[in-house]
Coordinates of C-alpha atoms and ligand atoms in Angstrom, one line a residue:
M1 CA -6.0 0.5 6.1
L2 CA -7.0 -0.1 2.3
Y3 CA -9.2 2.4 1.1
S4 CA -9.6 4.6 4.0
H5 CA -11.8 6.8 2.4
C6 CA -14.8 4.3 2.1
M7 CA -14.2 3.1 5.6
S8 CA -13.6 6.1 7.4
S9 CA -17.1 6.7 8.5
T10 CA -17.4 3.1 10.4
Y11 CA -13.9 2.1 11.7
E12 CA -13.1 6.2 13.0
Q13 CA -16.1 5.1 15.5
T14 CA -14.7 1.6 15.7
P15 CA -13.5 0.9 19.5
P16 CA -9.1 0.3 19.6
R17 CA -9.3 -3.7 19.7
D18 CA -11.9 -4.1 16.8
R19 CA -10.2 -1.2 14.7
V20 CA -7.2 -3.8 15.1
R21 CA -8.8 -6.9 14.1
E22 CA -10.6 -5.0 11.4
E23 CA -7.3 -4.1 9.8
L24 CA -5.9 -7.7 10.1
F25 CA -9.2 -8.7 8.9
Q26 CA -8.2 -6.6 5.4
L27 CA -4.8 -7.0 5.4
I28 CA -5.4 -10.7 5.0
R29 CA -7.9 -10.3 2.6
S30 CA -5.7 -7.9 0.6
R31 CA -3.0 -10.1 0.2
G32 CA -5.4 -13.7 -0.1
D33 CA -3.7 -14.8 2.7
A34 CA -1.0 -14.0 5.2
T35 CA 1.0 -15.7 8.0
R36 CA 0.6 -14.6 12.3
T37 CA 4.7 -13.8 11.8
D38 CA 3.2 -11.6 8.3
L39 CA 1.1 -9.5 10.2
V40 CA 3.2 -8.4 12.8
E41 CA 6.0 -7.8 10.0
M42 CA 3.1 -5.8 8.3
T43 CA 1.7 -3.8 11.2
G44 CA 4.8 -3.6 13.7
L45 CA 1.8 -4.5 16.3
S46 CA 3.5 -6.9 18.7
R47 CA 2.9 -10.5 18.6
S48 CA 0.5 -11.4 21.4
T49 CA -2.0 -8.5 19.8
V50 CA -2.0 -10.1 16.5
N51 CA -2.8 -13.6 18.7
H52 CA -5.4 -11.9 20.0
A53 CA -7.4 -10.6 17.1
V54 CA -6.3 -13.3 15.2
V55 CA -8.8 -15.5 17.7
R56 CA -11.6 -13.4 17.3
L57 CA -11.5 -13.2 14.1
L58 CA -10.8 -17.6 13.9
A59 CA -13.9 -17.9 16.6
E60 CA -15.9 -15.6 14.7
G61 CA -15.3 -17.6 11.3
R62 CA -14.2 -14.5 9.1
V63 CA -11.1 -16.3 8.6
A64 CA -9.7 -19.7 8.4
E65 CA -6.5 -21.9 8.7
A66 CA -4.9 -22.8 5.7
E67 CA -3.7 -26.5 5.4
N68 CA 0.2 -26.3 6.8
Q69 CA 2.0 -26.1 3.1
A70 CA 5.4 -28.3 2.7
K71 CA 8.5 -26.3 2.9
G72 CA 10.8 -26.2 0.6
P73 CA 14.2 -27.2 0.4
G74 CA 16.9 -25.7 2.9
S75 CA 13.8 -24.0 4.8
G76 CA 15.4 -25.6 8.3
S77 CA 13.7 -27.9 10.4
G78 CA 10.8 -25.9 12.2
R79 CA 7.3 -25.9 12.2
P80 CA 5.2 -24.8 9.0
S81 CA 3.6 -21.4 9.5
T82 CA 0.1 -21.4 9.3
R83 CA -1.3 -19.8 7.0
L84 CA -4.5 -17.5 7.5
R85 CA -7.6 -16.7 5.2
V86 CA -10.2 -15.0 4.7
V87 CA -14.0 -17.5 4.9
A88 CA -16.3 -16.3 1.8
S89 CA -19.0 -16.1 3.5
G90 CA -20.2 -12.6 2.1
G91 CA -22.7 -13.8 -0.5
S92 CA -23.0 -12.9 -4.0
V93 CA -21.4 -9.9 -5.3
A94 CA -22.5 -7.4 -8.2
A95 CA -20.2 -4.5 -10.7
I96 CA -21.8 -2.5 -13.2
D97 CA -19.3 -0.2 -15.5
F98 CA -20.9 2.7 -17.3
G99 CA -18.7 3.6 -19.7
H100 CA -19.7 6.2 -22.1
N101 CA -21.2 3.8 -24.7
H102 CA -21.6 0.3 -22.8
I103 CA -22.4 -0.9 -20.0
H104 CA -21.0 -4.1 -19.0
V105 CA -22.6 -5.5 -15.9
A106 CA -21.0 -8.9 -13.7
V107 CA -22.1 -10.8 -10.5
G108 CA -19.4 -12.7 -8.6
D109 CA -18.5 -14.7 -6.0
A110 CA -17.8 -13.5 -2.1
L111 CA -14.5 -13.2 -2.9
G112 CA -15.0 -10.8 -6.3
R113 CA -14.3 -13.4 -8.7
P114 CA -16.8 -12.9 -11.6
L115 CA -19.3 -16.0 -11.7
G116 CA -20.6 -14.5 -15.0
E117 CA -20.6 -11.1 -17.5
Q118 CA -22.6 -9.5 -19.9
R119 CA -22.2 -6.5 -21.9
L120 CA -24.4 -4.0 -23.9
D121 CA -23.9 -1.1 -26.5
I122 CA -25.9 2.2 -25.9
D123 CA -25.3 5.9 -25.5
V124 CA -24.5 6.2 -21.5
D125 CA -23.9 10.1 -21.2
L126 CA -27.6 10.8 -22.3
R127 CA -29.5 8.2 -21.7
A128 CA -29.2 7.7 -17.9
G129 CA -32.2 6.3 -17.2
E130 CA -32.5 3.8 -19.6
A131 CA -28.6 3.0 -18.8
M132 CA -29.7 2.4 -15.0
D133 CA -32.7 -0.2 -16.3
L134 CA -30.7 -1.5 -18.7
A135 CA -27.9 -2.3 -16.3
A136 CA -30.1 -3.5 -13.1
E137 CA -32.3 -5.9 -16.4
L138 CA -29.1 -8.0 -17.1
L139 CA -28.0 -7.8 -13.5
S140 CA -31.4 -9.6 -13.1
E141 CA -30.7 -12.1 -15.7
L142 CA -27.3 -13.1 -15.0
G143 CA -28.6 -13.4 -11.2
R144 CA -30.8 -16.1 -12.6
E145 CA -28.2 -17.7 -15.3
H146 CA -25.6 -18.3 -12.5
C147 CA -28.7 -19.1 -9.5
V148 CA -27.7 -16.2 -7.5
D149 CA -30.0 -15.8 -4.9
R150 CA -29.3 -12.8 -3.2
L151 CA -27.0 -9.9 -4.2
S152 CA -25.6 -8.3 -0.8
T153 CA -23.6 -5.6 -2.4
L154 CA -23.5 -3.5 -6.4
V155 CA -20.5 -1.0 -6.6
A156 CA -21.3 0.9 -9.7
G157 CA -18.9 3.2 -12.2
I158 CA -19.6 5.9 -14.4
P159 CA -17.4 8.0 -16.1
G160 CA -18.1 11.5 -14.1
P161 CA -17.8 12.9 -11.2
V162 CA -18.8 12.0 -8.5
D163 CA -19.3 14.0 -5.1
N164 CA -18.6 11.7 -2.3
K165 CA -20.7 13.7 0.1
T166 CA -23.4 13.9 -1.8
G167 CA -23.6 11.4 -3.7
L168 CA -24.7 13.0 -6.7
V169 CA -23.0 13.4 -10.2
R170 CA -20.6 17.0 -10.4
S171 CA -21.5 17.9 -13.6
S172 CA -23.4 19.8 -16.0
T173 CA -21.1 19.3 -19.4
I174 CA -19.9 15.5 -19.2
L175 CA -22.9 13.2 -18.5
S176 CA -25.2 16.3 -18.5
S177 CA -28.5 13.4 -18.5
W178 CA -26.8 12.0 -15.0
V179 CA -26.3 15.6 -13.4
G180 CA -29.0 16.0 -10.1
L181 CA -29.5 12.3 -10.0
A182 CA -28.4 10.2 -6.4
P183 CA -27.0 7.3 -8.6
V184 CA -27.2 5.1 -5.1
E185 CA -30.7 5.7 -5.5
E186 CA -31.4 5.1 -8.6
L187 CA -30.3 1.5 -8.8
E188 CA -30.7 0.6 -5.2
R189 CA -34.8 1.0 -6.2
R190 CA -34.3 -0.1 -10.0
I191 CA -33.2 -3.6 -8.7
G192 CA -35.7 -3.8 -5.6
A193 CA -34.8 -6.6 -3.0
P194 CA -31.7 -5.1 -0.4
I195 CA -28.8 -4.8 -1.2
S196 CA -26.1 -2.2 -0.3
V197 CA -25.0 -0.4 -3.2
H198 CA -21.7 1.9 -4.1
V199 CA -20.5 4.7 -6.3
E200 CA -17.4 5.6 -7.8
N201 CA -16.2 7.7 -10.9
D202 CA -14.7 5.2 -13.4
A203 CA -10.9 5.7 -12.8
V204 CA -10.7 4.9 -9.6
L205 CA -12.4 1.4 -10.0
G206 CA -9.7 0.9 -13.0
A207 CA -7.0 2.0 -10.1
Y208 CA -8.6 -0.7 -7.5
G209 CA -9.0 -3.3 -10.2
E210 CA -5.0 -2.6 -11.0
L211 CA -4.2 -1.8 -7.3
K212 CA -6.2 -6.0 -6.4
V213 CA -5.2 -7.9 -9.1
G214 CA -3.0 -6.3 -12.3
A215 CA -0.1 -4.2 -13.1
G216 CA -0.3 -2.0 -10.2
R217 CA 0.6 -4.9 -7.0
H218 CA 3.9 -4.2 -7.0
H219 CA 3.5 -0.3 -6.8
P220 CA 1.8 1.4 -4.0
S221 CA 2.3 4.5 -5.4
F222 CA 1.0 4.9 -9.4
L223 CA -1.0 7.0 -11.2
Y224 CA -4.3 4.7 -13.2
I225 CA -5.6 6.2 -16.2
K226 CA -8.3 5.4 -18.3
A227 CA -8.0 6.5 -21.8
S228 CA -11.3 5.3 -23.7
H229 CA -13.8 7.7 -24.6
G230 CA -12.5 10.0 -22.1
I231 CA -9.2 10.5 -20.2
G232 CA -9.6 10.3 -16.2
A233 CA -7.3 9.2 -13.7
S234 CA -6.6 7.9 -10.1
L235 CA -4.2 8.3 -7.8
V236 CA -3.5 5.6 -5.9
I237 CA -0.9 6.6 -2.8
D238 CA 0.8 3.7 -0.6
G239 CA -1.8 1.5 -1.7
V240 CA -4.8 3.4 -1.3
P241 CA -6.9 5.5 -3.8
W242 CA -6.4 9.7 -3.6
K243 CA -9.8 10.9 -4.2
G244 CA -9.7 14.9 -3.7
S245 CA -11.3 16.4 -1.1
T246 CA -14.5 16.4 -2.1
G247 CA -14.1 13.1 -4.7
I248 CA -13.2 14.3 -7.8
A249 CA -9.7 14.3 -8.0
G250 CA -8.1 12.7 -11.8
E251 CA -10.0 15.1 -14.5
I252 CA -7.0 14.6 -16.5
G253 CA -8.9 15.1 -19.8
H254 CA -9.6 18.4 -19.2
T255 CA -6.2 19.8 -19.2
Y256 CA -5.4 22.4 -21.0
L257 CA -3.1 21.9 -24.2
A258 CA -1.3 25.3 -25.7
G259 CA -1.6 26.1 -28.7
R260 CA -5.0 23.6 -29.5
T261 CA -8.2 24.6 -30.8
E262 CA -10.4 21.6 -30.8
L263 CA -13.8 21.8 -28.7
C264 CA -14.2 19.6 -25.6
R265 CA -17.5 18.4 -24.7
C266 CA -17.2 20.2 -21.5
G267 CA -17.1 23.4 -23.4
N268 CA -13.7 24.4 -22.9
R269 CA -11.2 24.1 -26.2
G270 CA -7.8 22.1 -26.5
C271 CA -8.8 19.7 -23.3
L272 CA -6.2 17.1 -23.3
E273 CA -9.5 14.3 -24.5
A274 CA -10.5 16.3 -27.0
V275 CA -7.2 15.6 -28.8
V276 CA -6.6 12.3 -27.6
S277 CA -9.6 9.8 -27.2
V278 CA -10.9 6.3 -28.8
Q279 CA -13.5 9.2 -31.6
A280 CA -10.9 11.4 -32.3
L281 CA -8.2 8.7 -33.1
L282 CA -11.1 7.2 -35.0
A283 CA -11.8 10.5 -36.9
Q284 CA -7.7 10.1 -37.5
V285 CA -7.4 6.8 -38.5
A286 CA -10.8 6.6 -41.3
H287 CA -8.6 7.5 -44.3
T288 CA -7.1 4.1 -43.6
H289 CA -10.0 2.1 -41.9
P290 CA -13.2 3.8 -43.7
N291 CA -15.5 0.8 -41.4
A292 CA -13.8 1.2 -38.0
D293 CA -16.5 2.0 -35.3
A294 CA -16.5 2.8 -32.0
D295 CA -18.0 0.2 -30.5
T296 CA -15.8 -2.4 -31.7
V297 CA -12.5 -0.9 -32.8
T298 CA -9.0 -2.7 -31.6
F299 CA -6.5 -0.7 -32.4
A300 CA -3.8 -2.5 -31.5
A301 CA -5.3 -4.7 -34.6
L302 CA -5.2 -1.8 -37.2
D303 CA -1.5 -2.8 -38.3
D304 CA -0.1 -0.4 -40.6
T305 CA 2.1 2.3 -40.5
T306 CA -0.3 5.4 -40.6
T307 CA -2.5 4.1 -36.9
H308 CA 1.3 3.7 -35.4
R309 CA 2.6 6.8 -36.3
L310 CA -0.9 8.2 -35.0
L311 CA -1.3 6.2 -32.0
N312 CA 2.1 7.2 -31.1
E313 CA 1.2 11.5 -31.7
A314 CA -1.1 10.4 -29.5
G315 CA 1.2 9.0 -26.7
R316 CA 3.7 11.9 -27.2
I317 CA 0.4 14.3 -26.5
L318 CA -0.6 12.0 -23.1
G319 CA 2.7 11.6 -21.8
G320 CA 3.6 15.6 -22.6
V321 CA 0.4 15.7 -19.8
L322 CA 1.4 12.9 -17.5
A323 CA 5.4 14.1 -17.4
D324 CA 3.3 17.7 -15.5
V325 CA 1.8 14.8 -13.1
C326 CA 5.2 13.1 -13.0
N327 CA 6.7 16.2 -11.7
L328 CA 4.1 17.0 -9.2
L329 CA 4.1 13.4 -7.8
N330 CA 7.0 11.1 -8.7
P331 CA 4.9 8.2 -8.9
G332 CA 6.2 4.4 -9.3
A333 CA 3.7 3.7 -12.5
L334 CA 1.8 5.1 -15.4
I335 CA -0.7 2.3 -15.8
I336 CA -2.5 3.3 -18.9
G337 CA -6.1 1.6 -19.4
G338 CA -9.0 1.8 -22.0
E339 CA -9.4 1.1 -25.1
L340 CA -5.8 3.5 -25.6
G341 CA -3.9 1.7 -23.4
A342 CA -5.2 -1.8 -25.2
A343 CA -3.8 -0.1 -28.2
G344 CA -0.1 -1.1 -28.1
S345 CA 3.3 -0.8 -28.1
P346 CA 3.3 2.5 -30.9
L347 CA 0.8 4.5 -28.2
L348 CA 3.0 3.2 -25.2
E349 CA 6.6 4.6 -26.8
G350 CA 5.1 8.1 -27.3
V351 CA 3.9 8.4 -23.8
E352 CA 7.7 7.3 -22.7
S353 CA 9.1 8.7 -25.0
S354 CA 7.5 12.8 -23.6
V355 CA 7.4 11.6 -19.5
G356 CA 11.9 11.2 -20.4
R357 CA 12.0 14.4 -22.2
Y358 CA 9.6 17.1 -20.3
A359 CA 9.5 14.6 -16.8
Q360 CA 13.1 16.0 -14.7
P361 CA 15.6 12.9 -15.7
A362 CA 15.7 11.5 -12.3
I363 CA 11.2 11.6 -11.7
S364 CA 11.2 10.0 -15.4
A365 CA 13.6 7.5 -14.8
A366 CA 11.6 5.9 -11.3
V367 CA 8.2 6.1 -13.3
E368 CA 7.6 2.4 -15.4
I369 CA 5.3 2.8 -18.1
L370 CA 2.9 0.1 -17.9
P371 CA -0.4 -0.8 -19.9
A372 CA -3.0 -1.9 -17.3
S373 CA -2.6 -5.8 -17.6
L374 CA -6.6 -6.2 -16.7
G375 CA -7.2 -4.2 -20.2
I376 CA -10.2 -2.5 -20.8
R377 CA -12.0 -5.0 -17.6
A378 CA -9.6 -3.0 -15.0
E379 CA -12.8 -1.0 -14.4
L380 CA -15.3 -4.1 -13.7
T381 CA -12.7 -6.3 -12.1
G382 CA -11.6 -3.5 -9.7
A383 CA -15.8 -3.0 -9.0
L384 CA -16.3 -6.4 -8.1
H385 CA -13.4 -6.8 -6.2
L386 CA -14.6 -3.3 -3.7
A387 CA -17.7 -4.5 -3.5
S388 CA -16.7 -8.4 -2.4
M389 CA -14.4 -6.4 0.1
L390 CA -17.0 -4.0 1.4
A391 CA -19.5 -7.0 1.9
L392 CA -17.1 -8.4 4.2
R393 CA -16.4 -5.2 6.0
Ligands
ZN1 ZN1 -12.8 19.1 -21.7

């Protein structure tokens, strides 16, 4: 089953036969399509159990049989397998990616495919109410523009810790204007119409996007790192994001770097993200690129030796922290997102250098270091796909 922490309350109360049907439905949905044989092989269930559940899903109209595909050369003379696909009937969905300095919103169809999106620069950390007002307005505009009658589900990502029991933002220093707010209720109120709202940490959504349609598709267990204005991470274990006991795992941006004294916004000194972040790198490249600013900078476009050296050094520092994580968890991949993940090979080579140097050899040999294939859209894409999955549930 996918994304168990979101689904556990209803899942645990579901009778066993319905539970099998839900599990098969989510498998078909996560793969895009599947044959009955695929389902038997993936679940270990008997063919008759799978057939029974599929008959029910077809009768409910939740999945449909795709047209038989032509068989390839040399594949024998048997009847082609019928593929099952999820029927897009859950209504339109929406996503909001609250960055530290931007709002990015999208509306999508029932399968999470984007219909339209808009982005706006604003100080989200210090202006929570205004940021949510603007996000709701942007969604309303997009809905009108794309003739969306009703949004069934909204998933919003915020760049800070969200307590998965209370739904409250949990930090007195990282997102000061959000502390004590319940973003689910705040967004429901602003949208006005009936809608199911879910809020997640943004790195969790980035990991989910990469897992569903990005670089994580081929890695059941990986660590996603959002390297941006802050540095967050989300661990995916066997295809499921793992969020910790209260939902706030992955705050690697506040790992202490020995010997560093830079003041961090969390109140400590020497945190990773006080040394490696968009702002920290902007300050370093200011001598050679005085006009670069946080809202528009694309580090990969700053193609000069000085910038390459600074990016490589940033990658080495980040890689030192990630080497420790690799030693602990032995992930199959480190997928680096955010603006720094998109900065190009100098930074990634720095990460690779430190992981190779400090992780145990057998562990560093087993880990792939990759940029997020969705780039800085990983969080928004993950939010749309999660909204789609929750709407179809
Ligand atoms: Zn810190």
